[in-house]
Short mmCIF file of C-alpha atoms in Angstrom, two decimals:
data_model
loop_
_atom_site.label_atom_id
_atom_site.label_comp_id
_atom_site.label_asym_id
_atom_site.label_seq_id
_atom_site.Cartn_x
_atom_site.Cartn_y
_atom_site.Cartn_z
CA UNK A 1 60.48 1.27 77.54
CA UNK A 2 56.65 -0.68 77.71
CA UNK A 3 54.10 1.12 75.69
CA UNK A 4 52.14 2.80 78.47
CA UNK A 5 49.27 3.28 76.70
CA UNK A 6 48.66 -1.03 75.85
CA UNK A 7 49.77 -1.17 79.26
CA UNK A 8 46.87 0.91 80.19
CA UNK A 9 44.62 -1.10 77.93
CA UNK A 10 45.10 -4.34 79.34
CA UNK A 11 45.04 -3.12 82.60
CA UNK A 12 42.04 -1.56 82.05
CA UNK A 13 40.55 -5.26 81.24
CA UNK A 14 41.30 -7.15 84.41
CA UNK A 15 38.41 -8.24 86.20
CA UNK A 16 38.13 -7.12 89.54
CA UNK A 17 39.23 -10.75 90.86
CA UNK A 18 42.42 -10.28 88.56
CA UNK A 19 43.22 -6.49 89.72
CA UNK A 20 43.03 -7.92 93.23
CA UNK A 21 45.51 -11.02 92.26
CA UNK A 22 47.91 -8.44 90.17
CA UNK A 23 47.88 -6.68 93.53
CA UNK A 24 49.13 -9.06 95.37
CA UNK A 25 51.78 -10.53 92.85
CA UNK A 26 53.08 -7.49 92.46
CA UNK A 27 52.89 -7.11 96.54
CA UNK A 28 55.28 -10.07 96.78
CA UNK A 29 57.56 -9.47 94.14
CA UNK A 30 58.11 -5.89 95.07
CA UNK A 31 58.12 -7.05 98.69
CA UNK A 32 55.76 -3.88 99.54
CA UNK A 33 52.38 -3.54 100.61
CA UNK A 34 49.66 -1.37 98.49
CA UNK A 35 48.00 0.09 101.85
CA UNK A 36 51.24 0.65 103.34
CA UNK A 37 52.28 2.67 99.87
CA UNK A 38 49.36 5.05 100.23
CA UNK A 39 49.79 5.36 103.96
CA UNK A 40 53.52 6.74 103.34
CA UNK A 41 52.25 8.70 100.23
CA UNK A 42 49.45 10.63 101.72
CA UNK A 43 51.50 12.62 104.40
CA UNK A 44 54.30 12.86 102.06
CA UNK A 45 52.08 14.37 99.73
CA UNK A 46 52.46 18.08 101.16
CA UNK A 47 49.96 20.40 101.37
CA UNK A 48 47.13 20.80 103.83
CA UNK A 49 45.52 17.73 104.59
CA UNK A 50 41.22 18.08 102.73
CA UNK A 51 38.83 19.84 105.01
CA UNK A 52 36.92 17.16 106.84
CA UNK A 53 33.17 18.60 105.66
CA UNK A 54 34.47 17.87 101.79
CA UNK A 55 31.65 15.98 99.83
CA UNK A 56 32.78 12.36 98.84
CA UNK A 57 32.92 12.25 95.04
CA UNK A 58 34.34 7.91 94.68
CA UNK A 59 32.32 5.31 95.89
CA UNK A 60 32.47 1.53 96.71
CA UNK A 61 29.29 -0.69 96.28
CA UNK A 62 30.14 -3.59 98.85
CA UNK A 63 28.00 -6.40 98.95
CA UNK A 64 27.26 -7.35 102.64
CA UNK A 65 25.06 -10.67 102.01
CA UNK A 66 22.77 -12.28 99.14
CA UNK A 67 20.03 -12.25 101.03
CA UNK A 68 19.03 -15.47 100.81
CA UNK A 69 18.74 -15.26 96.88
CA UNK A 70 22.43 -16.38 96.41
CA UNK A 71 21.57 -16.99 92.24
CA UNK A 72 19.67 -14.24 91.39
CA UNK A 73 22.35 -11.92 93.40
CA UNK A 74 25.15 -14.01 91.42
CA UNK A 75 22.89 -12.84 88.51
CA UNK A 76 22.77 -9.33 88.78
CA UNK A 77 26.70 -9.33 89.82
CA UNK A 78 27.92 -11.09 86.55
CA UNK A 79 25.72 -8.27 84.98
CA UNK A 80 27.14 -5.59 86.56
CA UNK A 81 31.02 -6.25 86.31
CA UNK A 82 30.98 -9.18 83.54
CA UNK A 83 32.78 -11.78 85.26
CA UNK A 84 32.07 -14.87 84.58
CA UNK A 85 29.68 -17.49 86.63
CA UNK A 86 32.64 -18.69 88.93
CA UNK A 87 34.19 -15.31 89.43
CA UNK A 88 30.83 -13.97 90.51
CA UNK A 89 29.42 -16.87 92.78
CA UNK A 90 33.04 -16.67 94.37
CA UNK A 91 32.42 -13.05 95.17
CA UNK A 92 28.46 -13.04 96.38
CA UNK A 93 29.97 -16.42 98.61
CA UNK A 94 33.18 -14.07 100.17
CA UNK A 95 30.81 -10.90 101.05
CA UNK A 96 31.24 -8.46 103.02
CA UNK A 97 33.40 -8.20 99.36
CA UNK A 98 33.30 -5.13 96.89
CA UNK A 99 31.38 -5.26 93.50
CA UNK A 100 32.64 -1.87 92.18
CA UNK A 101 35.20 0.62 93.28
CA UNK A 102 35.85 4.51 93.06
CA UNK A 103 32.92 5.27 91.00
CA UNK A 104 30.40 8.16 90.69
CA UNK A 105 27.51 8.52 93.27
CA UNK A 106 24.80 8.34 90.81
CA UNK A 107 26.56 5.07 88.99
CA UNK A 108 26.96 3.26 92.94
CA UNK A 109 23.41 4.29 93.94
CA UNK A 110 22.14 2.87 90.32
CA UNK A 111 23.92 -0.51 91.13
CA UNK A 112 23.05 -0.48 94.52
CA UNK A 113 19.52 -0.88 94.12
CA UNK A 114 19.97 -3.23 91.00
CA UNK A 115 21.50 -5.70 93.86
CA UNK A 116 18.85 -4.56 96.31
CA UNK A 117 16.16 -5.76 93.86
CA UNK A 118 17.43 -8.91 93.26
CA UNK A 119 17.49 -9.39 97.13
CA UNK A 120 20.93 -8.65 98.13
CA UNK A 121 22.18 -6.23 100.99
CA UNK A 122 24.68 -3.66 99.73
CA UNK A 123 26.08 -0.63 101.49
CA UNK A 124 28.64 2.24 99.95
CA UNK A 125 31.49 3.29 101.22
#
């Protein structure tokens, strides 16, 4: 059996840009969808379904637009995940695209306004 724990490690590496490409490799090869997985899961997960009114706790900080100040928002997002200058120009160029995912309030409202200051238009999720 894999050591689970290096598997964690390296996992824990990826860039965003490579999670999202793992994703889909292991999409194809499995020959299964990952939204289709957690559509099945979260009825078959039992128990009541969470009371509408429950506070959000994860957060996405998705980047809608640069703003006009495409390099110093390609800046800030290299800063922010450490990917490298192709990676991140290739993500402020696809947005509406995520910088960060399922993270504390306090952390996505921090990096919100970090993008926000260097002239980009972010909204969480």
């Amino acid at each position: 059996m894999a050591d689970l724990n290096a598997l964690v490690d390296q996992l824990s590496e990826l860039t965003v840009l490579e999670a999202a490409e793992l994703s889909k490799l292991l999409e194809e090869k499995w020959g299964v969808s990952a939204a289709a997985a957690v559509a099945v899961a979260g009825p078959a997960a039992g128990g009541p379904a969470a009371p509408a009114a429950e506070e959000k706790t994860e957060f996405d900080v998705i980047l809608t637009g640069d703003g006009g100040k495409k390099i110093n928002v390609i800046k800030e997002v290299r800063a922010i995940t450490g990917l490298g200058l192709t990676e991140a120009k290739t993500l402020v160029e696809s947005a509406p695209k995520a910088v960060k995912e399922g993270i504390g309030k306090d952390e996505a409202e921090k990096i919100k306004k970090q993008l926000e200051e260097a002239g980009a238009t972010v909204e969480l999720k």
